[in-house]
Amino acid sequence: MTMGVGLKYISLQLVAVMRQNIAKSAITHYRRRGAEVHRRLTEAGQRNMASKAENGKEYEAIRDDVKEYYGKRLKSTADLKSNACVPSAKPIPVHIRNALKEVHPDVIARYYGCGLVVPECLEDCRVLDLGSGTGRDCYMLSRLVGEKGHITGIDMTDDQLNVARKYIDYHTEKFGHKKANVDFVQGYIEALQEAGLKEGSFDIIISNCVVNLSPDKTKVLREAYRVLKDGGELYFSDVYSSSRLPEDITSHKVLWGECLGGALWWEDLISKAQEVGFSTPRLVTAAIITVDNPELEKLLEGYRFVSATYRLFKVPKCSSEEKSLVIYDGNITGSEKTLEFDAQHTFKVDEVMEVSAELANILKCSRFASEFTFQPTGGPGSPCCAKPQAVSSNPFKLVEQVGTATPSSNTGGCCSSQESCCK
C-alpha cells in the first residue's frame, strides 16, 4: 500500500469514526431530550389531572352546599337572606296568572325564582325546566302547553323533587288531562346526558334563577344547546353581576346560595353563548337587585347585580347582513295585538318593522316562522316601516333607560287553538 493510499484509508476511517461518534452523540441527545419532553408532558398531564380532580372536588363541594341550602336550610321564601331570589313585581298576563292560581300552595311556598320565564308560543311544545325545584313553573307550563305538550323538570335536590313529584296526580286532575304531561328527573343541569335527556329532544328550555348556582356555566349552555331541537330556544332569567366577582365572594356559601356569589358577569354570558353556538343573546327584561341585608351588602360593596331575562336560539349561522321587513300576524294567544319579543322589538299586528338579518333568521328558523310575513327591504314600493327601539343590550344600562324592569305583557302565551307552535 502506497503512502498516499494509506493516508486516504486512514482519513476515511477517521471520518467514519467521527460520523459514528456524532450519530451516537445525536442519539444520546435526542434520547435525553425525548425523555425530558416525556417527563414534562407526564408532569403536565399529572398536573392537569390533579387540576381536574381538584375542580371536580370543588364542583362537588358547591353542589353539596347548594343541596344543603335549598334542601335543608330554606323551608320557604321567608328564609332567604336577600332579595335576589324573589321575582320582581311586574304585570302578569291573565292566562298565566290563572294558570299560577291552579298550582298547589305547597309547591308555590318553596319557589325561589328571580323572574317569570314563560315565552310565547307554547302549545304542544316539549319544554325542559333547568333546576325545576318544587315544580311551580313546570306545573304552570303544563297547563299552557296543553295535553299534547310535555314538561320535564330536572333538579339535583331530592327534597325539592319529592315535593314536585307528590303533586303530579293533583295537577293532572286539576287541568283535566287524561294523563300526566309532566315528569321530574334527578340530575345536574351541567350533565343532562347522564340524566338520560337525549340530543335534540326539546323545543324550549327555561330556567329561573338557577344557572348562577352551577359551578360550570359553559357546560350548562353546551348541554342546553345539545338537547334543543334545531330552531329551539333557551329562555331564562338569572342574576348577573356588573363585573367579574373575586374569590372572596364566589367562595362565600351564603352568597352562592342566595344566587349572588355565582352570578355571571353579563358580558361573559354573551361570549359563552356564542362560543357554544347560540345566536347572540337577546335581552328581554332587566331589574336591579337590592340585597337589603347589611352584612351581605358590606361583602358585596362595589358590585351591582341585576335580574335579567335572555332568549338564546339554536339556529343556523346567518350569512346575510341585509335587513328584512317583517309583519306580525297576531295569532299568538296573549299577544293578539302586540308581541314584545325583546327589549328592542315590540311587533304590532299588521305593522311593517325593519329587523336585522340575525333576528330575521331567528324568526324564520324557529317556532315563530308561521307567525310572521317576511319581505325584503329596498324593493320598489317598499312600505314605510317601524324601527327597533334604541335601547342598550347592557342590562344595567337598560334599567337606567327605562327606569324599571321592562314590563312585558307577553311574557308567556301559547298559540291559538287553530295552530300549534311546536310541530
mmCIF file of C-alpha atoms in Angstrom, residues 60-423:
data_model
loop_
_atom_site.group_PDB
_atom_site.id
_atom_site.type_symbol
_atom_site.label_atom_id
_atom_site.label_comp_id
_atom_site.label_asym_id
_atom_site.label_seq_id
_atom_site.Cartn_x
_atom_site.Cartn_y
_atom_site.Cartn_z
ATOM 1 C CA GLU A 60 -68.991 18.658 44.194
ATOM 2 C CA ALA A 61 -68.493 20.898 47.217
ATOM 3 C CA ILE A 62 -70.518 23.678 45.567
ATOM 4 C CA ARG A 63 -73.262 21.234 44.622
ATOM 5 C CA ASP A 64 -73.373 19.851 48.164
ATOM 6 C CA ASP A 65 -73.614 23.368 49.576
ATOM 7 C CA VAL A 66 -76.482 24.236 47.222
ATOM 8 C CA LYS A 67 -78.287 20.992 48.074
ATOM 9 C CA GLU A 68 -77.896 21.773 51.761
ATOM 10 C CA TYR A 69 -79.067 25.350 51.310
ATOM 11 C CA TYR A 70 -82.165 24.603 49.224
ATOM 12 C CA GLY A 71 -82.926 21.180 50.618
ATOM 13 C CA LYS A 72 -82.461 21.721 54.351
ATOM 14 C CA ARG A 73 -81.983 25.376 55.294
ATOM 15 C CA LEU A 74 -84.693 27.000 53.167
ATOM 16 C CA LYS A 75 -88.226 25.970 54.002
ATOM 17 C CA SER A 76 -89.948 28.942 52.367
ATOM 18 C CA THR A 77 -89.102 32.260 50.701
ATOM 19 C CA ALA A 78 -89.170 33.835 54.176
ATOM 20 C CA ASP A 79 -85.874 32.049 54.943
ATOM 21 C CA LEU A 80 -83.959 33.845 52.176
ATOM 22 C CA LYS A 81 -81.246 36.259 53.339
ATOM 23 C CA SER A 82 -81.574 38.683 50.412
ATOM 24 C CA ASN A 83 -83.989 39.793 47.693
ATOM 25 C CA ALA A 84 -82.011 38.191 44.850
ATOM 26 C CA CYS A 85 -84.194 35.108 44.502
ATOM 27 C CA VAL A 86 -87.517 36.867 44.766
ATOM 28 C CA PRO A 87 -89.276 37.683 41.475
ATOM 29 C CA SER A 88 -89.603 41.336 40.584
ATOM 30 C CA ALA A 89 -93.076 42.824 40.616
ATOM 31 C CA LYS A 90 -94.454 43.339 37.119
ATOM 32 C CA PRO A 91 -97.698 42.740 35.261
ATOM 33 C CA ILE A 92 -98.524 39.083 34.638
ATOM 34 C CA PRO A 93 -100.838 38.232 31.729
ATOM 35 C CA VAL A 94 -104.245 36.923 32.729
ATOM 36 C CA HIS A 95 -103.874 33.439 31.249
ATOM 37 C CA ILE A 96 -100.566 32.953 33.094
ATOM 38 C CA ARG A 97 -101.995 34.357 36.324
ATOM 39 C CA ASN A 98 -104.901 31.927 36.039
ATOM 40 C CA ALA A 99 -102.536 29.001 35.500
ATOM 41 C CA LEU A 100 -100.497 30.011 38.553
ATOM 42 C CA LYS A 101 -103.628 30.095 40.698
ATOM 43 C CA GLU A 102 -104.157 26.414 39.955
ATOM 44 C CA VAL A 103 -100.717 25.362 41.219
ATOM 45 C CA HIS A 104 -100.824 23.691 44.637
ATOM 46 C CA PRO A 105 -99.922 26.055 47.553
ATOM 47 C CA ASP A 106 -97.248 23.678 48.893
ATOM 48 C CA VAL A 107 -95.417 23.911 45.562
ATOM 49 C CA ILE A 108 -95.578 27.710 45.470
ATOM 50 C CA ALA A 109 -94.451 28.077 49.102
ATOM 51 C CA ARG A 110 -90.937 26.881 48.225
ATOM 52 C CA TYR A 111 -90.495 28.793 44.978
ATOM 53 C CA TYR A 112 -87.222 30.761 44.717
ATOM 54 C CA GLY A 113 -87.141 32.152 41.161
ATOM 55 C CA CYS A 114 -85.994 35.643 40.135
ATOM 56 C CA GLY A 115 -88.242 36.245 37.148
ATOM 57 C CA LEU A 116 -91.138 34.978 35.071
ATOM 58 C CA VAL A 117 -89.972 32.524 32.420
ATOM 59 C CA VAL A 118 -92.931 31.993 30.151
ATOM 60 C CA PRO A 119 -92.005 32.513 26.493
ATOM 61 C CA GLU A 120 -94.663 32.944 23.831
ATOM 62 C CA CYS A 121 -95.980 30.236 21.523
ATOM 63 C CA LEU A 122 -96.045 27.216 23.825
ATOM 64 C CA GLU A 123 -98.915 24.995 22.719
ATOM 65 C CA ASP A 124 -97.889 21.383 22.021
ATOM 66 C CA CYS A 125 -94.233 22.150 22.811
ATOM 67 C CA ARG A 126 -91.786 19.918 24.665
ATOM 68 C CA VAL A 127 -90.239 22.057 27.404
ATOM 69 C CA LEU A 128 -87.332 21.406 29.781
ATOM 70 C CA ASP A 129 -87.012 23.326 33.061
ATOM 71 C CA LEU A 130 -83.422 23.503 34.350
ATOM 72 C CA GLY A 131 -83.427 23.500 38.143
ATOM 73 C CA SER A 132 -87.157 22.946 38.432
ATOM 74 C CA GLY A 133 -87.217 22.838 42.230
ATOM 75 C CA THR A 134 -90.671 22.032 43.577
ATOM 76 C CA GLY A 135 -92.134 22.381 40.085
ATOM 77 C CA ARG A 136 -94.055 25.650 40.165
ATOM 78 C CA ASP A 137 -93.039 26.705 36.652
ATOM 79 C CA CYS A 138 -93.395 23.135 35.357
ATOM 80 C CA TYR A 139 -97.000 22.872 36.512
ATOM 81 C CA MET A 140 -97.875 26.322 35.223
ATOM 82 C CA LEU A 141 -96.374 25.452 31.834
ATOM 83 C CA SER A 142 -98.082 22.055 31.748
ATOM 84 C CA ARG A 143 -101.355 23.975 31.711
ATOM 85 C CA LEU A 144 -100.164 26.256 28.881
ATOM 86 C CA VAL A 145 -98.635 23.637 26.553
ATOM 87 C CA GLY A 146 -101.797 21.541 26.708
ATOM 88 C CA GLU A 147 -102.213 17.794 26.874
ATOM 89 C CA LYS A 148 -100.216 17.226 23.659
ATOM 90 C CA GLY A 149 -97.233 19.113 25.038
ATOM 91 C CA HIS A 150 -94.858 17.859 27.701
ATOM 92 C CA ILE A 151 -92.806 19.382 30.512
ATOM 93 C CA THR A 152 -89.683 17.815 32.038
ATOM 94 C CA GLY A 153 -88.141 19.278 35.167
ATOM 95 C CA ILE A 154 -84.606 18.436 36.256
ATOM 96 C CA ASP A 155 -83.211 19.186 39.697
ATOM 97 C CA MET A 156 -80.410 17.819 41.874
ATOM 98 C CA THR A 157 -82.154 18.290 45.236
ATOM 99 C CA ASP A 158 -84.113 15.290 46.468
ATOM 100 C CA ASP A 159 -86.145 17.337 48.958
ATOM 101 C CA GLN A 160 -87.374 19.635 46.183
ATOM 102 C CA LEU A 161 -88.101 16.746 43.819
ATOM 103 C CA ASN A 162 -90.097 14.929 46.494
ATOM 104 C CA VAL A 163 -92.433 17.919 46.782
ATOM 105 C CA ALA A 164 -92.715 18.247 42.994
ATOM 106 C CA ARG A 165 -93.492 14.569 42.357
ATOM 107 C CA LYS A 166 -96.028 14.459 45.170
ATOM 108 C CA TYR A 167 -98.426 16.685 43.220
ATOM 109 C CA ILE A 168 -98.254 15.234 39.688
ATOM 110 C CA ASP A 169 -101.611 13.475 40.009
ATOM 111 C CA TYR A 170 -103.144 16.526 41.688
ATOM 112 C CA HIS A 171 -102.315 18.807 38.740
ATOM 113 C CA THR A 172 -103.195 16.207 36.096
ATOM 114 C CA GLU A 173 -106.699 16.065 37.542
ATOM 115 C CA LYS A 174 -106.824 19.843 38.143
ATOM 116 C CA PHE A 175 -106.026 20.594 34.494
ATOM 117 C CA GLY A 176 -108.394 17.932 33.167
ATOM 118 C CA HIS A 177 -105.675 15.929 31.429
ATOM 119 C CA LYS A 178 -106.251 12.242 30.725
ATOM 120 C CA LYS A 179 -102.623 11.513 31.581
ATOM 121 C CA ALA A 180 -99.780 13.446 33.156
ATOM 122 C CA ASN A 181 -97.769 15.682 30.817
ATOM 123 C CA VAL A 182 -95.100 16.405 33.448
ATOM 124 C CA ASP A 183 -92.187 14.374 34.749
ATOM 125 C CA PHE A 184 -89.261 15.164 37.036
ATOM 126 C CA VAL A 185 -85.697 13.889 36.692
ATOM 127 C CA GLN A 186 -82.922 13.884 39.285
ATOM 128 C CA GLY A 187 -79.652 15.204 37.871
ATOM 129 C CA TYR A 188 -77.318 18.105 37.273
ATOM 130 C CA ILE A 189 -78.009 20.832 34.729
ATOM 131 C CA GLU A 190 -74.377 20.534 33.544
ATOM 132 C CA ALA A 191 -74.879 16.811 32.859
ATOM 133 C CA LEU A 192 -78.164 16.361 31.002
ATOM 134 C CA GLN A 193 -76.879 13.381 29.039
ATOM 135 C CA GLU A 194 -76.086 11.491 32.236
ATOM 136 C CA ALA A 195 -79.641 12.238 33.370
ATOM 137 C CA GLY A 196 -80.952 10.475 30.249
ATOM 138 C CA LEU A 197 -82.041 13.560 28.276
ATOM 139 C CA LYS A 198 -81.481 12.911 24.588
ATOM 140 C CA GLU A 199 -80.000 15.185 21.944
ATOM 141 C CA GLY A 200 -82.472 17.348 20.029
ATOM 142 C CA SER A 201 -85.481 16.421 22.180
ATOM 143 C CA PHE A 202 -86.855 19.787 23.374
ATOM 144 C CA ASP A 203 -88.449 22.778 21.649
ATOM 145 C CA ILE A 204 -87.831 25.156 24.561
ATOM 146 C CA ILE A 205 -85.654 25.215 27.662
ATOM 147 C CA ILE A 206 -86.453 27.522 30.556
ATOM 148 C CA SER A 207 -84.587 28.253 33.772
ATOM 149 C CA ASN A 208 -85.484 30.545 36.625
ATOM 150 C CA CYS A 209 -82.578 31.833 38.709
ATOM 151 C CA VAL A 210 -80.649 28.537 38.640
ATOM 152 C CA VAL A 211 -77.766 28.793 36.154
ATOM 153 C CA ASN A 212 -75.898 31.069 38.593
ATOM 154 C CA LEU A 213 -75.867 28.168 41.086
ATOM 155 C CA SER A 214 -73.873 25.980 38.684
ATOM 156 C CA PRO A 215 -70.065 25.884 39.016
ATOM 157 C CA ASP A 216 -69.692 25.409 35.226
ATOM 158 C CA LYS A 217 -71.900 27.794 33.245
ATOM 159 C CA THR A 218 -70.290 26.975 29.892
ATOM 160 C CA LYS A 219 -71.163 23.312 30.290
ATOM 161 C CA VAL A 220 -74.742 24.230 31.185
ATOM 162 C CA LEU A 221 -75.063 26.205 27.949
ATOM 163 C CA ARG A 222 -73.378 23.446 25.918
ATOM 164 C CA GLU A 223 -75.716 20.791 27.296
ATOM 165 C CA ALA A 224 -78.755 23.014 26.711
ATOM 166 C CA TYR A 225 -77.671 23.509 23.110
ATOM 167 C CA ARG A 226 -77.263 19.736 22.669
ATOM 168 C CA VAL A 227 -80.745 18.749 23.879
ATOM 169 C CA LEU A 228 -82.557 21.530 21.996
ATOM 170 C CA LYS A 229 -84.098 20.785 18.614
ATOM 171 C CA ASP A 230 -82.936 22.847 15.641
ATOM 172 C CA GLY A 231 -84.761 26.160 15.925
ATOM 173 C CA GLY A 232 -85.198 25.649 19.660
ATOM 174 C CA GLU A 233 -84.878 28.331 22.329
ATOM 175 C CA LEU A 234 -83.281 28.754 25.741
ATOM 176 C CA TYR A 235 -85.408 31.340 27.554
ATOM 177 C CA PHE A 236 -84.199 32.036 31.071
ATOM 178 C CA SER A 237 -83.993 34.523 33.912
ATOM 179 C CA ASP A 238 -80.909 34.755 36.067
ATOM 180 C CA VAL A 239 -78.760 37.030 38.216
ATOM 181 C CA TYR A 240 -75.834 38.858 36.604
ATOM 182 C CA SER A 241 -73.055 40.986 38.032
ATOM 183 C CA SER A 242 -71.655 44.318 36.860
ATOM 184 C CA SER A 243 -68.151 42.788 36.600
ATOM 185 C CA ARG A 244 -66.364 39.525 37.341
ATOM 186 C CA LEU A 245 -66.561 38.620 41.018
ATOM 187 C CA PRO A 246 -63.495 37.998 43.254
ATOM 188 C CA GLU A 247 -62.876 34.744 45.081
ATOM 189 C CA ASP A 248 -63.939 36.043 48.488
ATOM 190 C CA ILE A 249 -67.434 36.495 47.040
ATOM 191 C CA THR A 250 -67.571 33.373 44.840
ATOM 192 C CA SER A 251 -66.421 31.184 47.745
ATOM 193 C CA HIS A 252 -68.989 32.567 50.220
ATOM 194 C CA LYS A 253 -71.590 29.829 50.825
ATOM 195 C CA VAL A 254 -74.492 32.087 51.745
ATOM 196 C CA LEU A 255 -73.851 34.464 48.846
ATOM 197 C CA TRP A 256 -73.721 31.498 46.471
ATOM 198 C CA GLY A 257 -76.928 30.067 47.883
ATOM 199 C CA GLU A 258 -78.577 33.471 47.564
ATOM 200 C CA CYS A 259 -77.800 33.487 43.807
ATOM 201 C CA LEU A 260 -75.197 36.261 44.159
ATOM 202 C CA GLY A 261 -71.842 34.533 44.668
ATOM 203 C CA GLY A 262 -72.191 32.530 41.459
ATOM 204 C CA ALA A 263 -73.573 35.355 39.333
ATOM 205 C CA LEU A 264 -72.021 35.583 35.881
ATOM 206 C CA TRP A 265 -70.726 38.879 34.522
ATOM 207 C CA TRP A 266 -73.333 39.709 31.896
ATOM 208 C CA GLU A 267 -70.728 40.187 29.159
ATOM 209 C CA ASP A 268 -69.424 36.665 29.811
ATOM 210 C CA LEU A 269 -72.890 35.303 29.058
ATOM 211 C CA ILE A 270 -72.739 36.853 25.579
ATOM 212 C CA SER A 271 -69.341 35.356 24.755
ATOM 213 C CA LYS A 272 -70.034 31.934 26.305
ATOM 214 C CA ALA A 273 -73.378 31.575 24.493
ATOM 215 C CA GLN A 274 -71.865 32.425 21.116
ATOM 216 C CA GLU A 275 -68.905 30.128 21.783
ATOM 217 C CA VAL A 276 -71.313 27.216 22.302
ATOM 218 C CA GLY A 277 -73.203 28.004 19.079
ATOM 219 C CA PHE A 278 -76.232 30.006 20.170
ATOM 220 C CA SER A 279 -77.375 33.165 18.441
ATOM 221 C CA THR A 280 -76.497 36.446 20.146
ATOM 222 C CA PRO A 281 -78.447 36.510 23.458
ATOM 223 C CA ARG A 282 -81.418 38.847 23.223
ATOM 224 C CA LEU A 283 -82.211 40.837 26.366
ATOM 225 C CA VAL A 284 -85.909 40.761 27.262
ATOM 226 C CA THR A 285 -86.224 42.363 30.704
ATOM 227 C CA ALA A 286 -83.965 43.638 33.468
ATOM 228 C CA ALA A 287 -84.385 44.806 37.056
ATOM 229 C CA ILE A 288 -81.799 45.903 39.616
ATOM 230 C CA ILE A 289 -81.486 43.632 42.656
ATOM 231 C CA THR A 290 -81.397 45.218 46.083
ATOM 232 C CA VAL A 291 -79.855 42.949 48.704
ATOM 233 C CA ASP A 292 -81.317 44.712 51.770
ATOM 234 C CA ASN A 293 -79.067 42.807 54.156
ATOM 235 C CA PRO A 294 -76.374 44.996 55.826
ATOM 236 C CA GLU A 295 -73.985 42.100 56.436
ATOM 237 C CA LEU A 296 -74.146 40.859 52.847
ATOM 238 C CA GLU A 297 -74.123 44.380 51.403
ATOM 239 C CA LYS A 298 -70.789 45.025 53.095
ATOM 240 C CA LEU A 299 -69.295 41.928 51.452
ATOM 241 C CA LEU A 300 -70.660 42.988 48.061
ATOM 242 C CA GLU A 301 -69.513 46.606 48.202
ATOM 243 C CA GLY A 302 -68.517 47.859 44.746
ATOM 244 C CA TYR A 303 -70.550 45.273 42.838
ATOM 245 C CA ARG A 304 -74.046 45.572 41.423
ATOM 246 C CA PHE A 305 -76.480 42.831 40.480
ATOM 247 C CA VAL A 306 -79.364 42.605 38.078
ATOM 248 C CA SER A 307 -82.083 40.076 37.375
ATOM 249 C CA ALA A 308 -82.319 39.712 33.604
ATOM 250 C CA THR A 309 -84.194 37.530 31.150
ATOM 251 C CA TYR A 310 -82.483 36.493 27.917
ATOM 252 C CA ARG A 311 -83.536 34.407 24.950
ATOM 253 C CA LEU A 312 -80.997 32.327 23.012
ATOM 254 C CA PHE A 313 -81.823 30.398 19.837
ATOM 255 C CA LYS A 314 -80.301 27.327 18.223
ATOM 256 C CA VAL A 315 -80.484 28.382 14.583
ATOM 257 C CA PRO A 316 -78.072 28.217 11.616
ATOM 258 C CA LYS A 317 -75.499 30.986 11.398
ATOM 259 C CA CYS A 318 -76.791 33.927 9.391
ATOM 260 C CA SER A 319 -74.658 34.523 6.288
ATOM 261 C CA SER A 320 -76.547 37.605 5.128
ATOM 262 C CA GLU A 321 -76.102 41.100 6.516
ATOM 263 C CA GLU A 322 -79.168 42.540 4.819
ATOM 264 C CA LYS A 323 -82.020 43.733 6.980
ATOM 265 C CA SER A 324 -85.536 42.416 6.458
ATOM 266 C CA LEU A 325 -89.084 43.673 6.779
ATOM 267 C CA VAL A 326 -91.432 41.556 8.887
ATOM 268 C CA ILE A 327 -95.150 41.756 9.686
ATOM 269 C CA TYR A 328 -96.562 40.120 12.799
ATOM 270 C CA ASP A 329 -99.810 38.258 12.087
ATOM 271 C CA GLY A 330 -101.244 38.416 15.640
ATOM 272 C CA ASN A 331 -102.123 34.748 16.095
ATOM 273 C CA ILE A 332 -100.374 34.083 19.410
ATOM 274 C CA THR A 333 -102.642 33.795 22.449
ATOM 275 C CA GLY A 334 -101.872 36.533 24.943
ATOM 276 C CA SER A 335 -100.207 38.582 22.214
ATOM 277 C CA GLU A 336 -103.090 39.226 19.855
ATOM 278 C CA LYS A 337 -102.299 42.917 19.411
ATOM 279 C CA THR A 338 -98.600 43.182 20.178
ATOM 280 C CA LEU A 339 -95.709 40.770 20.665
ATOM 281 C CA GLU A 340 -92.944 42.094 22.901
ATOM 282 C CA PHE A 341 -90.174 39.865 21.614
ATOM 283 C CA ASP A 342 -87.298 41.552 23.433
ATOM 284 C CA ALA A 343 -86.361 44.953 24.867
ATOM 285 C CA GLN A 344 -85.757 46.351 21.382
ATOM 286 C CA HIS A 345 -88.584 44.806 19.397
ATOM 287 C CA THR A 346 -92.306 45.122 20.018
ATOM 288 C CA PHE A 347 -94.224 43.848 16.998
ATOM 289 C CA LYS A 348 -97.680 45.267 16.373
ATOM 290 C CA VAL A 349 -100.228 43.376 14.318
ATOM 291 C CA ASP A 350 -100.043 44.198 10.585
ATOM 292 C CA GLU A 351 -97.309 46.791 11.161
ATOM 293 C CA VAL A 352 -94.198 46.524 8.998
ATOM 294 C CA MET A 353 -90.996 46.505 11.077
ATOM 295 C CA GLU A 354 -87.404 46.520 9.958
ATOM 296 C CA VAL A 355 -85.232 43.887 11.696
ATOM 297 C CA SER A 356 -81.601 42.853 11.484
ATOM 298 C CA ALA A 357 -80.511 39.906 9.374
ATOM 299 C CA GLU A 358 -79.836 37.894 12.529
ATOM 300 C CA LEU A 359 -83.294 38.473 14.002
ATOM 301 C CA ALA A 360 -84.963 37.707 10.672
ATOM 302 C CA ASN A 361 -83.014 34.453 10.593
ATOM 303 C CA ILE A 362 -84.163 33.628 14.149
ATOM 304 C CA LEU A 363 -87.798 34.257 13.295
ATOM 305 C CA LYS A 364 -87.613 32.223 10.073
ATOM 306 C CA CYS A 365 -85.831 29.236 11.640
ATOM 307 C CA SER A 366 -87.758 28.974 14.924
ATOM 308 C CA ARG A 367 -91.313 28.199 16.041
ATOM 309 C CA PHE A 368 -92.189 31.826 15.192
ATOM 310 C CA ALA A 369 -91.835 31.275 11.426
ATOM 311 C CA SER A 370 -95.572 30.865 10.825
ATOM 312 C CA GLU A 371 -96.392 33.946 12.911
ATOM 313 C CA PHE A 372 -94.699 36.447 10.568
ATOM 314 C CA THR A 373 -94.757 37.538 6.950
ATOM 315 C CA PHE A 374 -91.301 38.318 5.575
ATOM 316 C CA GLN A 375 -90.398 40.896 2.931
ATOM 317 C CA PRO A 376 -87.045 42.044 1.531
ATOM 318 C CA THR A 377 -86.023 45.649 2.093
ATOM 319 C CA GLY A 378 -85.288 48.242 -0.542
ATOM 320 C CA GLY A 379 -87.562 46.878 -3.232
ATOM 321 C CA PRO A 380 -89.799 49.055 -5.382
ATOM 322 C CA GLY A 381 -92.730 50.351 -3.430
ATOM 323 C CA SER A 382 -91.293 49.244 -0.085
ATOM 324 C CA PRO A 383 -93.614 50.481 2.667
ATOM 325 C CA CYS A 384 -92.648 52.781 5.499
ATOM 326 C CA CYS A 385 -91.678 50.715 8.473
ATOM 327 C CA ALA A 386 -91.213 50.846 12.216
ATOM 328 C CA LYS A 387 -87.716 50.692 13.664
ATOM 329 C CA PRO A 388 -86.424 48.776 16.691
ATOM 330 C CA GLN A 389 -86.317 50.708 19.942
ATOM 331 C CA ALA A 390 -82.881 52.220 20.608
ATOM 332 C CA VAL A 391 -82.087 50.651 23.982
ATOM 333 C CA SER A 392 -78.911 49.154 25.370
ATOM 334 C CA SER A 393 -78.093 45.442 25.376
ATOM 335 C CA ASN A 394 -76.380 46.071 28.732
ATOM 336 C CA PRO A 395 -78.985 45.097 31.376
ATOM 337 C CA PHE A 396 -77.720 47.698 33.852
ATOM 338 C CA LYS A 397 -77.995 50.481 31.268
ATOM 339 C CA LEU A 398 -81.370 49.185 30.114
ATOM 340 C CA VAL A 399 -82.738 49.670 33.633
ATOM 341 C CA GLU A 400 -81.412 53.243 33.638
ATOM 342 C CA GLN A 401 -83.008 53.939 30.259
ATOM 343 C CA VAL A 402 -86.460 52.597 31.070
ATOM 344 C CA GLY A 403 -86.455 53.347 34.796
ATOM 345 C CA THR A 404 -87.699 49.928 35.913
ATOM 346 C CA ALA A 405 -87.870 46.396 34.650
ATOM 347 C CA THR A 406 -89.258 46.438 31.142
ATOM 348 C CA PRO A 407 -92.850 45.313 31.685
ATOM 349 C CA SER A 408 -93.780 42.679 29.163
ATOM 350 C CA SER A 409 -97.445 41.883 28.957
ATOM 351 C CA ASN A 410 -96.407 38.990 26.733
ATOM 352 C CA THR A 411 -94.017 37.122 28.998
ATOM 353 C CA GLY A 412 -95.852 33.984 28.059
ATOM 354 C CA GLY A 413 -98.580 32.544 25.968
ATOM 355 C CA CYS A 414 -99.370 29.812 23.541
ATOM 356 C CA CYS A 415 -100.703 29.597 20.061
ATOM 357 C CA SER A 416 -104.341 29.868 19.240
ATOM 358 C CA SER A 417 -106.373 26.699 19.068
ATOM 359 C CA GLN A 418 -106.221 26.722 15.262
ATOM 360 C CA GLU A 419 -102.490 26.050 15.097
ATOM 361 C CA SER A 420 -99.739 24.821 17.400
ATOM 362 C CA CYS A 421 -96.336 26.462 17.604
ATOM 363 C CA CYS A 422 -94.376 23.253 18.161
ATOM 364 C CA LYS A 423 -94.922 20.648 15.497
#
